[in-house]
Each structure stands twice: as structure tokens, then as C-alpha cells.
Coordinates of C-alpha atoms in Angstrom, one line a residue:
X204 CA -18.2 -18.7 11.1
X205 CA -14.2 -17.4 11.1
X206 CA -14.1 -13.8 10.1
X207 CA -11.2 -12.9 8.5
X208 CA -8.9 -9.9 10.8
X209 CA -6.8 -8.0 8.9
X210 CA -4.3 -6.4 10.5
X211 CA -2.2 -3.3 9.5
X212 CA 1.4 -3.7 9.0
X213 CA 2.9 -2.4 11.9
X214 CA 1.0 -5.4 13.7
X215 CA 3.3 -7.9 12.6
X216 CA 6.0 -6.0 10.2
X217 CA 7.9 -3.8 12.3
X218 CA 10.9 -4.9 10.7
X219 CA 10.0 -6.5 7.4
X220 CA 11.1 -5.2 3.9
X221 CA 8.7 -1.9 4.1
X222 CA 10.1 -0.4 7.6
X223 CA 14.0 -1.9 6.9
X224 CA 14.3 -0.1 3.4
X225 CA 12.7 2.6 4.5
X226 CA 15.5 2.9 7.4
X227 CA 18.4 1.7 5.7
X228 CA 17.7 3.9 2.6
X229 CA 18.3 0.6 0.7
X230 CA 15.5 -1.0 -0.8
X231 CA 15.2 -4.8 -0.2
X232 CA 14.0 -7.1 -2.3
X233 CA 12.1 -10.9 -2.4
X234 CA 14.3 -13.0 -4.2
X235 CA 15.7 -16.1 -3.8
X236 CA 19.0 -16.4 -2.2
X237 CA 21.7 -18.2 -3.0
X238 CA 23.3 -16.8 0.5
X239 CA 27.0 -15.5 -0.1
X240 CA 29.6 -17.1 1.1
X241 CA 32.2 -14.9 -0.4
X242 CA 32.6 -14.3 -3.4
X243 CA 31.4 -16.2 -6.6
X244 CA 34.9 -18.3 -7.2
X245 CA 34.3 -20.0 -3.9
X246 CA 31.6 -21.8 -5.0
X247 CA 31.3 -25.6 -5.6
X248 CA 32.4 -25.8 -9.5
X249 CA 30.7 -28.1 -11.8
X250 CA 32.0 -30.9 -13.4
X251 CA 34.4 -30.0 -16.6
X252 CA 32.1 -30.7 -19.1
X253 CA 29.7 -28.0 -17.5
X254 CA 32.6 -25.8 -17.1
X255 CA 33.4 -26.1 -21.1
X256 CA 30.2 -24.8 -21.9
X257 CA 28.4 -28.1 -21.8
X258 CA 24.7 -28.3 -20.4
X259 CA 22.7 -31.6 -19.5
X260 CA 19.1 -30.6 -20.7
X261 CA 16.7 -33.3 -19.5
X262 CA 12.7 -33.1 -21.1
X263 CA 10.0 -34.4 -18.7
X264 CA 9.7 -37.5 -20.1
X265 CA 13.5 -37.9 -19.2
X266 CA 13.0 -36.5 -16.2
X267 CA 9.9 -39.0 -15.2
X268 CA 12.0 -42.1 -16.8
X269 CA 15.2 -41.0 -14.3
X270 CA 16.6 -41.2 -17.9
X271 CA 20.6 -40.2 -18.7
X272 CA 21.4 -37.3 -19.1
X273 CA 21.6 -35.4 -22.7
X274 CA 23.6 -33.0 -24.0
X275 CA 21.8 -30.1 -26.5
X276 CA 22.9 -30.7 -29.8
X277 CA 25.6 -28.7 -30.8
X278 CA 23.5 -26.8 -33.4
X279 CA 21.6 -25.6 -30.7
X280 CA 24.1 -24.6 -28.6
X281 CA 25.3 -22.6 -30.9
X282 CA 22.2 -21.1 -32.2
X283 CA 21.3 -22.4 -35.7
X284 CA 18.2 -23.9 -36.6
X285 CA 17.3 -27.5 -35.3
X286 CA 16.0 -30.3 -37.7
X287 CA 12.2 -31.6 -37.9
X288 CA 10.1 -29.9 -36.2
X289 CA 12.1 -27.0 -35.0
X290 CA 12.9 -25.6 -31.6
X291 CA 10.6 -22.0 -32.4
X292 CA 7.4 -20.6 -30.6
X293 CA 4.2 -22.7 -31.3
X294 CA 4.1 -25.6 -33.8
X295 CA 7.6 -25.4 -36.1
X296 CA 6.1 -21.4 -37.0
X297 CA 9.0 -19.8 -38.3
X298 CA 9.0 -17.1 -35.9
X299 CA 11.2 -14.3 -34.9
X300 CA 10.4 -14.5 -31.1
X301 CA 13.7 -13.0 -29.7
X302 CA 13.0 -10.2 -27.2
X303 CA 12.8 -6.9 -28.6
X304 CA 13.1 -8.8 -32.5
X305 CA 16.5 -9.5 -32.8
X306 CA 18.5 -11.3 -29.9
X307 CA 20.9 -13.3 -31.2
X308 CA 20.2 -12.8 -34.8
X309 CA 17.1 -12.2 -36.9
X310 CA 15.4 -15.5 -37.3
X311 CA 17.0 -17.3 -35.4
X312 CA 15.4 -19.8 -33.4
X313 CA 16.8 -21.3 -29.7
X314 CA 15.4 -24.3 -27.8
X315 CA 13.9 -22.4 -25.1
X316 CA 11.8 -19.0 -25.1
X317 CA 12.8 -18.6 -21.5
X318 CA 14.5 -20.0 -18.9
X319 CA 13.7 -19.8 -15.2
X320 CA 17.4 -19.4 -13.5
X321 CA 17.5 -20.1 -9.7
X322 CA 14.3 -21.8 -10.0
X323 CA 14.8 -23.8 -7.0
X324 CA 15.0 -21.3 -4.6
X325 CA 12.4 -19.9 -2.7
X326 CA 11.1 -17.2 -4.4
X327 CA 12.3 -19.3 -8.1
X328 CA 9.6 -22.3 -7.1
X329 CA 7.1 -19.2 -7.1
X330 CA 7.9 -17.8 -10.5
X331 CA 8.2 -21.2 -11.8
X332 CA 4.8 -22.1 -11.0
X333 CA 3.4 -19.1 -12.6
X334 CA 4.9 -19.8 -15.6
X335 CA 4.1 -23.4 -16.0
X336 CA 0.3 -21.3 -15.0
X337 CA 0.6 -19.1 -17.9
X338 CA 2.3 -22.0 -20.4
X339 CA -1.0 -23.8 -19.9
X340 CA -3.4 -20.7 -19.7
X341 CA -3.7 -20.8 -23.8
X342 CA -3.7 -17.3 -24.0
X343 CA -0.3 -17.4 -25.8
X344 CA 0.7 -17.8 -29.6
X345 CA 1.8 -20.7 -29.0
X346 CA 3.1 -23.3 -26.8
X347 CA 5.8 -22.0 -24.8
X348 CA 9.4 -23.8 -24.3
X349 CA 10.9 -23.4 -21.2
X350 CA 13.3 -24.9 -18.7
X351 CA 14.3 -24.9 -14.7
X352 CA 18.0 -23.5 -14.0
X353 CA 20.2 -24.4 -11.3
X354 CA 22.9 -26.2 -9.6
X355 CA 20.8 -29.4 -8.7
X356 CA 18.7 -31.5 -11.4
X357 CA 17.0 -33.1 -7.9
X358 CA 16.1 -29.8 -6.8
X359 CA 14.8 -28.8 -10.0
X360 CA 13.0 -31.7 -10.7
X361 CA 10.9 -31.3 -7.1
X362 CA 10.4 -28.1 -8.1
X363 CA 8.5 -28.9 -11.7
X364 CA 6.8 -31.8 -9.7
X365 CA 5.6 -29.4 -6.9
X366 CA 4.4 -27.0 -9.4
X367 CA 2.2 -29.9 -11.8
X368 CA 1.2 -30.9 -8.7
X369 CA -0.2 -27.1 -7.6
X370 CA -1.9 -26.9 -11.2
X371 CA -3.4 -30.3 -10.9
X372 CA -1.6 -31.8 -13.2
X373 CA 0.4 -35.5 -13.2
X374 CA 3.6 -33.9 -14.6
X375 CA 4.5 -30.7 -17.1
X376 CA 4.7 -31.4 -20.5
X377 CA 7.4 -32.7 -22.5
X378 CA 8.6 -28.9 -23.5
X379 CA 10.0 -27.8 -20.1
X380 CA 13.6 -28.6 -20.0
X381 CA 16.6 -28.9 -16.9
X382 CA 19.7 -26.9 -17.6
X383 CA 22.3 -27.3 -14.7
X384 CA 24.5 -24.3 -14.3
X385 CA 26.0 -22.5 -11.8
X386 CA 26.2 -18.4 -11.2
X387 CA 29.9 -19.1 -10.0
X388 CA 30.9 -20.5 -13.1
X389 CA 30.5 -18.4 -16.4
X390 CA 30.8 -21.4 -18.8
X391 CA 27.8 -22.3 -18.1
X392 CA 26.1 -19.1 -17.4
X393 CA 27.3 -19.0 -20.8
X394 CA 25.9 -21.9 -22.4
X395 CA 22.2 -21.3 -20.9
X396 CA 22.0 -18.1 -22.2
X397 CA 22.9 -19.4 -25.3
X398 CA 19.6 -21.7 -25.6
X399 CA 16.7 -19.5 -24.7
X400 CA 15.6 -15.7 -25.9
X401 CA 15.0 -14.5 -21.8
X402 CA 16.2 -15.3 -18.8
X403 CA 14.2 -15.1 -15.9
X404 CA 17.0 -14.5 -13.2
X405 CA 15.9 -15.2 -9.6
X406 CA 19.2 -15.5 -8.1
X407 CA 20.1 -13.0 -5.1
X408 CA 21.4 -11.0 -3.4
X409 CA 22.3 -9.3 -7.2
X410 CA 24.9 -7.1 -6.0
X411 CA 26.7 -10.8 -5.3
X412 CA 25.2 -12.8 -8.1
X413 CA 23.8 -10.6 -10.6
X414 CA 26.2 -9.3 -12.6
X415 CA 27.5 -12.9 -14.0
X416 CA 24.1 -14.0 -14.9
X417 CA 23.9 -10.4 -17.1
X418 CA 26.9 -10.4 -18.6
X419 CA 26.2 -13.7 -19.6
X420 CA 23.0 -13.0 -21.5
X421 CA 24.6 -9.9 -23.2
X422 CA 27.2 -11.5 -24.6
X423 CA 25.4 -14.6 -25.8
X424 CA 21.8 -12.7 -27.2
X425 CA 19.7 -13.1 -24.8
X426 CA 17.5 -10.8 -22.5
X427 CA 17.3 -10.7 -18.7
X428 CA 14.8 -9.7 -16.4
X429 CA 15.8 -10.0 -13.0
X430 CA 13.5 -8.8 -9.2
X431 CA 16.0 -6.6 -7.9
X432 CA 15.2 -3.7 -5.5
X433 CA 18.8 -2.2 -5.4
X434 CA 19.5 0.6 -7.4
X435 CA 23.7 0.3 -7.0
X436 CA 22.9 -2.8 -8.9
X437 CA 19.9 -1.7 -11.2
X438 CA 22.1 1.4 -12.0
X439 CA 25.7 -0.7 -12.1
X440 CA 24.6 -2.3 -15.1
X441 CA 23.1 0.5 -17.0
X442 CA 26.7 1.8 -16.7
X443 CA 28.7 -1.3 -17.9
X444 CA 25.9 -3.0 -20.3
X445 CA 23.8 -0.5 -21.7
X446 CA 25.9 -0.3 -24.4
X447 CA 26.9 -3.6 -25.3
X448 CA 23.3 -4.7 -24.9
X449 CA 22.2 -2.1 -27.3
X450 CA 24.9 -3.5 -30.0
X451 CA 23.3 -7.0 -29.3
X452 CA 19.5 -6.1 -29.7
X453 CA 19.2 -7.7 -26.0
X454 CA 16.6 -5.8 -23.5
X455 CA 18.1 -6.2 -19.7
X456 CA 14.8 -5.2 -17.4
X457 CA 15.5 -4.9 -13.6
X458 CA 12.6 -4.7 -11.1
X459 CA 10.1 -6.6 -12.4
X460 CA 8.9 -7.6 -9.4
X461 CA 6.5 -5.6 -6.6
X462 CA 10.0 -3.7 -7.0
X463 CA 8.8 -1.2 -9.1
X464 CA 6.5 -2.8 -11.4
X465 CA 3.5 -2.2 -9.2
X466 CA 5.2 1.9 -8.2
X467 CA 6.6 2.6 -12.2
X468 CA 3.3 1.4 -14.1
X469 CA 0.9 2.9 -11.6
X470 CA 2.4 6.2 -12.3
X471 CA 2.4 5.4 -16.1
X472 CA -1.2 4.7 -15.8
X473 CA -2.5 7.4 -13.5
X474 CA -0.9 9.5 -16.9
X475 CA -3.3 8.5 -19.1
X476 CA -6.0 8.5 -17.3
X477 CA -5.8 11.9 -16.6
X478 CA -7.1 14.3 -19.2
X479 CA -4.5 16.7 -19.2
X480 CA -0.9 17.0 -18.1
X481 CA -0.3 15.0 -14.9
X482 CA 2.9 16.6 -13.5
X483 CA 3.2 15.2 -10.0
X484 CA 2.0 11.8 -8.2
X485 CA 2.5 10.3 -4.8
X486 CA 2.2 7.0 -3.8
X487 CA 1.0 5.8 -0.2
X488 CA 1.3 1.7 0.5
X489 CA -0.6 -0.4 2.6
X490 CA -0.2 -4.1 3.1
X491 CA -2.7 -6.2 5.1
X492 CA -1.9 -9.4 6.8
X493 CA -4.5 -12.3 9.0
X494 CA -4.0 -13.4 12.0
X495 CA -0.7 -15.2 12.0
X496 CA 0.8 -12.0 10.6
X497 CA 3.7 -11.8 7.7
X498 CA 6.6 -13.6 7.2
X499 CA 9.7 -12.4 5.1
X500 CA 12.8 -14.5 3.6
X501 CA 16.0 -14.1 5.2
X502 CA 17.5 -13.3 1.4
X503 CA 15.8 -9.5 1.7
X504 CA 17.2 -9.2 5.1
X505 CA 20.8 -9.9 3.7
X506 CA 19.8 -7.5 0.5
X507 CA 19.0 -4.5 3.7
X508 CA 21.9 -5.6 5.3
X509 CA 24.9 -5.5 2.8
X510 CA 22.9 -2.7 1.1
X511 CA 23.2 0.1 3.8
X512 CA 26.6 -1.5 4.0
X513 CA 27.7 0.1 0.8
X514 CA 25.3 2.9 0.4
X515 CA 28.1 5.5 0.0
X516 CA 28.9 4.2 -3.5
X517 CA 25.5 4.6 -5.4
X518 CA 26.2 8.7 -5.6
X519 CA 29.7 7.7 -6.9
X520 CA 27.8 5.5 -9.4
X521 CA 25.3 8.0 -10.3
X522 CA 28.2 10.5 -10.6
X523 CA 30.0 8.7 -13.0
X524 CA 27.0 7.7 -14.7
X525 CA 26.5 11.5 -15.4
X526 CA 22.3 11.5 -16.0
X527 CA 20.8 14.3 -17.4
X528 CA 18.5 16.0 -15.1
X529 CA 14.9 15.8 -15.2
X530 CA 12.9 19.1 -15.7
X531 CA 10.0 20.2 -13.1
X532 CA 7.2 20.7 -15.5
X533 CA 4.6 22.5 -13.4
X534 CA 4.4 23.1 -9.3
X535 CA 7.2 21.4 -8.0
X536 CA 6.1 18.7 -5.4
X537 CA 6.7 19.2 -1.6
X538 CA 8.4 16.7 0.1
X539 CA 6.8 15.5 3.0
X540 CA 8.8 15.0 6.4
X541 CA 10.5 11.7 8.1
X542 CA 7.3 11.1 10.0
X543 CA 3.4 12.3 9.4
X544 CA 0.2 12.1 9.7
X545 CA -1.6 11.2 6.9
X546 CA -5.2 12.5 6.4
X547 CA -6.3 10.5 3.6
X548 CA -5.5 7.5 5.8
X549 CA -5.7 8.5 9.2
X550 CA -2.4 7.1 10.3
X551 CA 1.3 7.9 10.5
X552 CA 3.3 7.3 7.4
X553 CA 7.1 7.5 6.2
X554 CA 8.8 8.1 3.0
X555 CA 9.3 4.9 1.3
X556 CA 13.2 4.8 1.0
X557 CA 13.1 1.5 -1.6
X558 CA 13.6 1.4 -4.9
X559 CA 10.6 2.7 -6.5
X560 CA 11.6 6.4 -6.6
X561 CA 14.9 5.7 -8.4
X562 CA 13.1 3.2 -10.6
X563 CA 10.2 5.9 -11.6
X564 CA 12.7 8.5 -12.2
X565 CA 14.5 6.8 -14.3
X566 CA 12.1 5.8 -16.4
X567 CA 10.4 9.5 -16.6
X568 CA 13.9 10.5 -17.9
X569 CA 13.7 7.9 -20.7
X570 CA 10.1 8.9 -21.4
X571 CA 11.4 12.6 -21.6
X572 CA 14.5 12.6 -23.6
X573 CA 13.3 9.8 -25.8
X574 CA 9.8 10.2 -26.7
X575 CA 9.7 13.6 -25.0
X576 CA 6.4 13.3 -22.9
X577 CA 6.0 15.2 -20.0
X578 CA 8.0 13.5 -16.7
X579 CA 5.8 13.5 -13.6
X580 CA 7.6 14.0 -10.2
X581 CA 7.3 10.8 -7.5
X582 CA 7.1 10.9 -4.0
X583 CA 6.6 7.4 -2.7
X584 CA 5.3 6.9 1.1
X585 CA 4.3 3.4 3.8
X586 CA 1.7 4.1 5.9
X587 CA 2.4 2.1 9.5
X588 CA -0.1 3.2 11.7
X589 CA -0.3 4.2 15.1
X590 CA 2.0 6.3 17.2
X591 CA 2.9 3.4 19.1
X592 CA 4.7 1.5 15.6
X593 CA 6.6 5.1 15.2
X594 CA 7.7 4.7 17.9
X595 CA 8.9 0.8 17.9
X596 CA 10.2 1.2 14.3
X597 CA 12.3 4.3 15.7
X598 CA 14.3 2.0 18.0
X599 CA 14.4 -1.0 15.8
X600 CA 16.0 1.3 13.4
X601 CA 18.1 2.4 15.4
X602 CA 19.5 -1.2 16.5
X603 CA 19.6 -1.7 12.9
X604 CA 22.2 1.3 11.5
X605 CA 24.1 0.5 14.9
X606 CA 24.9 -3.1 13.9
X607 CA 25.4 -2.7 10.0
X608 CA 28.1 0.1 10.1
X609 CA 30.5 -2.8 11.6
X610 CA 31.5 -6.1 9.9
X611 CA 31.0 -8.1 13.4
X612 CA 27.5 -6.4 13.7
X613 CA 26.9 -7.1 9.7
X614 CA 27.8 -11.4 10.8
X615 CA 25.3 -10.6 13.9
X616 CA 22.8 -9.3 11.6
X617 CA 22.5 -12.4 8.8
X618 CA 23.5 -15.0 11.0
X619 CA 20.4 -14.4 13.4
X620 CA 17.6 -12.8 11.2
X621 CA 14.5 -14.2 13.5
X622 CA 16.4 -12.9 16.6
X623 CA 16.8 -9.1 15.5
X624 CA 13.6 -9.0 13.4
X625 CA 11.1 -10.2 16.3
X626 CA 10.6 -13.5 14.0
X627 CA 9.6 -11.7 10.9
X628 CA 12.3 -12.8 8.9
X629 CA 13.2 -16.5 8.6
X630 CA 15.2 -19.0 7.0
X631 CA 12.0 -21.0 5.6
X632 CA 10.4 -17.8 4.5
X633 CA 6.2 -17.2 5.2
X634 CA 4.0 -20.5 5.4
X635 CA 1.4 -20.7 3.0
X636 CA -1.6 -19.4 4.9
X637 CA 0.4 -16.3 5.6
X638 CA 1.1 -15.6 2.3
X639 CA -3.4 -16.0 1.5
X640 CA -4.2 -13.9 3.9
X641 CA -1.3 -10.9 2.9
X642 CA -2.2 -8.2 0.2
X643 CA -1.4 -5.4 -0.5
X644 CA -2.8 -1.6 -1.8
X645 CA -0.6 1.3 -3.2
X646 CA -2.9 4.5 -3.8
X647 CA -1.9 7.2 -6.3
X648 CA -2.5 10.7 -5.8
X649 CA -1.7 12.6 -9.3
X650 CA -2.5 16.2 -10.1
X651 CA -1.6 18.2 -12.9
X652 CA -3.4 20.7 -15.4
X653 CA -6.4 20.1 -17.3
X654 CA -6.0 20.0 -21.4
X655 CA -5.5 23.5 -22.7
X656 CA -4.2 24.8 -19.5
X657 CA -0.2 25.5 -19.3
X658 CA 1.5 24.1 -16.7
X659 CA 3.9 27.0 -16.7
X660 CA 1.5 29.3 -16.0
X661 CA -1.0 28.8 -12.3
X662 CA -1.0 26.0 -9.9
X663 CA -2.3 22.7 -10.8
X664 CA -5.8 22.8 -11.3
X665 CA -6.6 19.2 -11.8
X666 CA -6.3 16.0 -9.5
X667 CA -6.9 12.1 -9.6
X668 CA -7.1 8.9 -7.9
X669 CA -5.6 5.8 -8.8
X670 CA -5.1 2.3 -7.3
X671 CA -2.8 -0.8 -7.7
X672 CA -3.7 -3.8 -5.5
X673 CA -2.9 -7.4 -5.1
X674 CA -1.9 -10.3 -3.5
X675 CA 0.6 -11.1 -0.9
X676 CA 3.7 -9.0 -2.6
X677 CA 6.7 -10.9 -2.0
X678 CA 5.9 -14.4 -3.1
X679 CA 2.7 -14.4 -5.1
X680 CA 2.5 -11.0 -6.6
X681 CA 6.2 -10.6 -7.4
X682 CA 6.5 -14.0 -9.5
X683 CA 2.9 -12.7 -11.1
X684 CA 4.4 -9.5 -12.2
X685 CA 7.6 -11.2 -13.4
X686 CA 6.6 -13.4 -15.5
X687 CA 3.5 -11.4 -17.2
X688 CA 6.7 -8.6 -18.1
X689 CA 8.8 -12.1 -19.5
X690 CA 5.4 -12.5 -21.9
X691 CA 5.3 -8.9 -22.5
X692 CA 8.8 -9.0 -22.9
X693 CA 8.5 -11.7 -26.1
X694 CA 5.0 -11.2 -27.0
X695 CA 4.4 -7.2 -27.5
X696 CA 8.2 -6.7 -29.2
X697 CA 6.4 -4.4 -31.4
X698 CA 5.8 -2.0 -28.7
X699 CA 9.1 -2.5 -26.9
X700 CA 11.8 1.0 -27.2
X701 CA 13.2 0.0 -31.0
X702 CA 17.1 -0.8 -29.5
X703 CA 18.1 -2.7 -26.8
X704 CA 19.7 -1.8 -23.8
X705 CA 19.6 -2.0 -20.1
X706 CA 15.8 -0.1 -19.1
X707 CA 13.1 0.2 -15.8
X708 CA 10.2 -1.4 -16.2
X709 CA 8.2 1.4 -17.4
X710 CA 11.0 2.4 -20.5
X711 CA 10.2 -0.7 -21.6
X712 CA 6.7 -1.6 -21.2
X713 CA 5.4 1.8 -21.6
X714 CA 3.2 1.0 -24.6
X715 CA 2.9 -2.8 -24.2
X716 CA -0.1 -5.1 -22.6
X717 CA 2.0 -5.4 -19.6
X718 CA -1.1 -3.8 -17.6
X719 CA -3.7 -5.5 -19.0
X720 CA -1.5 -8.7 -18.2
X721 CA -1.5 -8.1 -14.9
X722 CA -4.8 -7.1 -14.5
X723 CA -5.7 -10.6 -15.4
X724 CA -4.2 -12.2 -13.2
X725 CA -4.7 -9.9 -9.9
X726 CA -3.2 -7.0 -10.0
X727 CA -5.5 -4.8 -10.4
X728 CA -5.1 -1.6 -11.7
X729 CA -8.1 0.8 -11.4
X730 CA -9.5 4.7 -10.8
X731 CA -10.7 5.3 -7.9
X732 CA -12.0 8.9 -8.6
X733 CA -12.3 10.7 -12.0
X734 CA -10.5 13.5 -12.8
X735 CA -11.2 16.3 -10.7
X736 CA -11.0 20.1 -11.6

């Protein structure tokens, strides 16, 4: 009988996404890389007809028949109505299914609700899987259209075959299309935002790649949800698109990945459990791992990498961004030091230094000077053990900041991830019995004041006990909480913030089913002790 040995994450982590972004103070994030090799122009261009805004679509049965390729109809292209039978969600219903109720014009309907861009990279195969999972779950309205994006129909077409072949299935059905575009060449970029209502962007590093792929969807009605863990990014857009994406009824959603979904809802739901005023939360993560220990992606080493790189700039950003500043409602929460000892755990632990605090604070700002509910404080926290893994993360961090200040040590640094991460990150990413035996837990320790009780007046006076868990986070719970916030995103519009705009996770999926979503398929959301006075 094999008994399963979970280790903790020190064990075979001590450089993976958790310790790096918690040194670099840049979080990293799983995505799938298109790995830059300068800047977006450089790249291989398409063939003019992509370049004029032309898109070869290919169905499955086209796809099974090796069959020519087709061009949309023009019609659809440009957005108006297609004939017999209809391009809408479900069976020719004459539905309004743009995200947030009007992207790209009220009633209009698109050949696609969503397409999966990057889809044959290594974290895009993931998410495309899921949502050929949840197109045949039928748990939605309707049948869902949706295509594969990216720069090879060969690649894309593996990837639709590996993931009919993972769901037991001879093929996908006839509704999943192949766009080929390219994030180096905007005509295109152009031309698949044009057909669907959300695009599922899976393309990264996004500080390279992301900002085409947005402006894209803006411009041509259609939402965006993207996996990024880096705020310069996340908070980039909100400065050049918020606007603009506003005027277009268009909801752009960064982080819907285990960057911050898992962090920003797990603070939204330790609120309402509470029964009171819950004014401060921390957040302490464990991840697990079996015997053959973790593996990471090279792509979130290159995020950690070129993110310290450029970490001056995010104040600038924020600066020019000009936020209003959140109120302290209530006992204002103690920041813990570099390195403790945590009693509820019995190990050391470190702040967390990713994305989630930005990400939680942002949307506690929204929640505050939008709807005016109480904003909770975040403190976010890793636990990695023993004193030993202090010790080793100490001098891999310190081998780290060394190389990334210089551009020589930067070319080092991506060209040889297995050599300066002890192995944990690689160019073919974690097999997949790593990624079964991996999980993960993220604890939530809210207090606040208990109803009738001011929190002006007297020290909080109530406490809680939450808990978010799942599976391995980069690669299975990641495209799980993407794709349930893409359903969320075009099935719950009624609970969605009434205008567009660029938002956190939580601003927008605040009073959705976006947590009941995820609870369905494995990440779990639960109390672990009641409200305690």
C-alpha cells in the first residue's frame, strides 16, 4: 500500500513562484509564455490577409476533414447578425449575451461567446481543457461557442484533440472554432476580438504581450480577462483603458487566476460570513506537494525576473494614477515582520510580496467609494517552514536581487532557469503526477465588531476563520478559476458593476455566483470556525 507524503513547500520550492515574489516584491504569475524576444514588431508577421484584418476560422468538422481554410463572413466580422440559425448563445435564442449587457452593441450577436487566446501554450492547453469541461458540463443556458487562438492552426488543433481526448471524447463539437492571430500584429488582434464577447488572454509575460491583446478588445467590444500577477501591468491598464472601456460597455478583469481570485474572494467571503463588521483579515498560504516535489514554468520565472527589473516604476504609476486613499475603519492591523514564527502553524512564515495585496486593495476601494461598504485591511503571508528553508531562501534571494539589477545577470537569469532555481523551474513546466499530488490551502484570519457594536469605539471584539483550498495552483486551479470568472463574466451580467471598465476580480464578481462556481469544481470555499466574540 503507497501512502501518499506530502511535503511542505520549502521541500521542493525554495525558489518557486511563492519564495521569488516574495523576494523580488514582484508577484509572478502561471501563464503561458510566448518568451520575448524583443519587442512585439519583431515577431514573425502573418500573411497579409491576416494582417488586413482577415481570420481563417476552421469548425471541427473542418478541422477533422484537414479541410481549406474559411474566412468568417464579412457580416460577422463586422458584428451584424448572421443568417439561419444565428451565431447567439444556445439554439438561435435571441440573446443579449455580451459581457456586462452591452459589448459591442445591445443585441448584437458574434460567432463566438469566448475565445481562448494563446491556447497553445502551456498554461492555454490547461484553460482550454476546462472550458471544453464546462461547454459539455450542461450546467449552462446554452451551448457555448468558442474557439482556440494562436499563431499555429497545427498547434491548436493538437491542443482541441488533447483536450477531447482528456474528456473522453472522439473530437469537440462542431461549435469550437480556430482563429489564427498573432499578439505582434494588431490586425488581427483586431479581428478576433471582433467575433467573440470575451477573450480569455493566456499570453505572457503581459507587461510584453498584454497590452495589444487589451487594447484590442476595447476598441472592438469585447471583454478580457487575462492571469496576470503584476500589478505595473494590472494597474497600467486601469490608467490608459478604464476609460475607454467604460465608453464601450466592455469589462477588462486581471487576475483571474490563483492570482487573486483565490486571495480577493476569500476576503469577500470571510465578510459575509461574519456577523458584524469585519474590518481586518490576514491570509497565511500553504501549498503541499508528493514525492517528486513541484515543478514551475519558466514563463513565471521571466515574469520574477523582468518584474524586479522595473519595480521602480509601479509608484510612478500609482502616482500618476492618483487613488483615493482607503480609510482604516476600526483597529488598524499590525504588520508582521520579514521573518516569524507563526503560532497557528508552527512554522516560520513571510509576507507574501505577490499580487494579492494590491489586488484586495483595490477592490476594497471600489467596494468603498462605489457601493460604500466597509473596506477590510489585508495582510497576506507564505508559511515555508523550518529554520533551515529561512535560511536557504535568504541566500537564494540574495543570488537572485544580485543577478537581476544587471542586464548580463537578467540574460543569466532566463536563459538557465533549472540552473539558478535548483530544477524547480523548467522549460517543459511540472509533469502530470506533480501537478496530482500539489494543492494548496490559504487560511483567513478576519476580526472585526459584532452587529451593534461601533468600530470607532473599543478594540475588535469579534473574530473568524475561513478557508480557500484546492488543487495544484498554477496549472489546474488557475485555468479552474479563469474560466468559472469567463462564465460568471457572461452568465451573472445582472450582477456585474452596471458600466464597464477595467476592475479586480472582486469589483466585479462581488455579487455574482463566481464562488459558488468554484466551489463546484474544487475550490472550496468554507468556515472553519464560527464567529467568535
Amino acid at each position: 500500500m503507497l501512502v501518499r507524503r506530502e511535503q511542505p513547500l520549502h521541500s521542493h520550492l525554495c525558489l518557486t513562484r511563492w519564495s521569488l515574489s516574495l523576494l523580488s516584491h514582484t508577484p509572478l504569475r502561471f501563464h503561458s509564455p510566448h518568451p520575448p524576444r524583443g519587442p512585439p514588431r519583431h515577431r514573425t508577421p502573418l500573411a497579409p490577409s491576416a494582417r488586413a484584418g482577415w481570420v481563417p476560422a476552421l469548425t471541427a468538422a473542418q478541422r477533422a476533414g484537414r479541410g481549406r481554410r474559411q474566412a468568417v463572413p464579412a457580416a460577422a466580422r463586422r458584428g451584424a447578425a448572421p443568417q439561419s440559425g444565428g451565431w447567439g448563445w444556445g439554439s438561435g435564442a435571441a440573446l443579449d449575451m455580451a459581457a456586462g449587457g452591452s459589448s459591442g452593441g445591445a443585441g448584437e450577436q458574434r460567432p463566438y461567446e469566448l475565445v481562448v487566446f494563446g491556447a497553445s501554450g502551456f498554461t492555454g492547453q490547461f484553460v482550454v481543457e476546462e472550458v471544453a469541461r464546462a461547454a459539455s458540463s450542461g450546467e449552462l443556458r446554452g451551448a457555448l461557442r468558442w474557439a482556440v487562438a494562436g499563431r499555429s492552426r497545427t498547434k491548436l488543433q493538437e491542443v482541441l484533440e488533447q483536450a477531447a481526448e482528456r474528456l473522453g471524447k472522439a473530437a469537440l463539437g462542431p461549435e469550437v472554432g480556430v482563429l489564427l492571430c498573432d499578439v505582434g500584429d494588431p490586425g488581427s488582434l483586431a479581428a478576433m476580438a471582433r467575433q467573440t464577447r470575451l477573450v480569455l488572454n493566456c499570453v505572457g509575460p503581459y507587461r510584453f504581450f498584454g497590452e495589444p491583446v487589451v487594447k484590442a478588445c476595447v476598441e472592438n467590444g469585447a471583454s478580457c480577462i487575462d492571469i496576470s500577477g503584476e500589478p505595473q501591468f494590472l494597474e497600467g491598464m486601469y490608467l490608459k483603458y478604464n476609460e475607454k472601456a467604460a465608453e464601450k460597455g466592455v469589462y477588462v478583469i486581471g487576475s483571474c487566476g490563483f492570482d487573486s481570485i483565490p486571495a480577493d474572494m476569500g476576503v469577500l467571503y470571510t465578510r459575509d460570513k461574519l456577523k458584524g463588521t469585519l474590518t481586518a483579515v490576514e491570509s497565511f498560504l500553504n501549498v503541499k506537494s508528493g514525492p517528486e516535489g513541484a515543478c514551475i514554468h519558466d514563463g513565471t520565472w521571466k515574469s520574477a525576473v523582468y518584474g524586479l527589473a522595473d519595480q521602480d516604476n509601479l509608484k510612478k504609476l500609482r502616482k500618476k494614477i492618483g487613488y483615493a486613499p482607503v480609510p482604516v475603519v476600526g483597529a488598524k492591523l499590525k504588520r508582521r515582520g520579514f521573518v516569524f514564527y507563526s503560532q497557528e502553524f508552527k512554522q516560520y512564515a513571510i509576507p507574501f510580496m505577490g499580487s494579492d495585496v494590491s489586488v484586495v486593495k483595490r477592490s476594497q476601494r471600489y467596494l468603498h467609494t462605489q457601493l460604500q461598504e466597509t473596506p477590510v485591511q489585508y495582510g497576506a503571508y507564505v508559511n515555508i517552514g523550518g529554520l533551515s528553508s529561512v535560511v536557504k531562501l535568504m541566500i537564494a534571494g540574495i543570488l537572485f536581487l544580485l543577478l537581476v539589477k544587471f542586464s548580463f545577470g537578467r540574460k543569466l537569469l532566463t536563459k538557465y532557469p533549472e540552473f539558478f532555481s535548483a530544477g524547480r523551474f523548467t522549460k517543459k513546466g511540472p509533469t502530470q503526477k506533480q501537478m496530482d499530488e500539489t494543492s494548496f490551502t490559504m487560511t483567513f484570519f478576519g476580526e472585526g465588531y459584532s452587529e451593534g457594536q461601533n468600530p470607532a469605539n473599543g478594540k475588535p471584539n469579534v473574530k473568524i476563520c475561513t478557508q480557500v483550498k484546492g488543487p495544484e495552483p498554477g496549472y489546474v486551479a488557475t485555468p479552474i478559476a479563469m474560466v468559472q470568472a469567463a462564465l460568471a463574466l457572461l452568465e451573472d451580467t445582472a450582477y456585474l458593476p452596471k458600466q464597464g471598465g477595467v476592475y479586480s476580480p472582486g469589483a466585479a464578481f462581488s455579487k455574482t455566483k463566481l464562488i459558488e462556481r468554484l466551489n463546484s469544481r474544487g475550490v472550496e470555499f468554507s468556515v472553519i470556525s464560527q464567529p467568535e466574540v
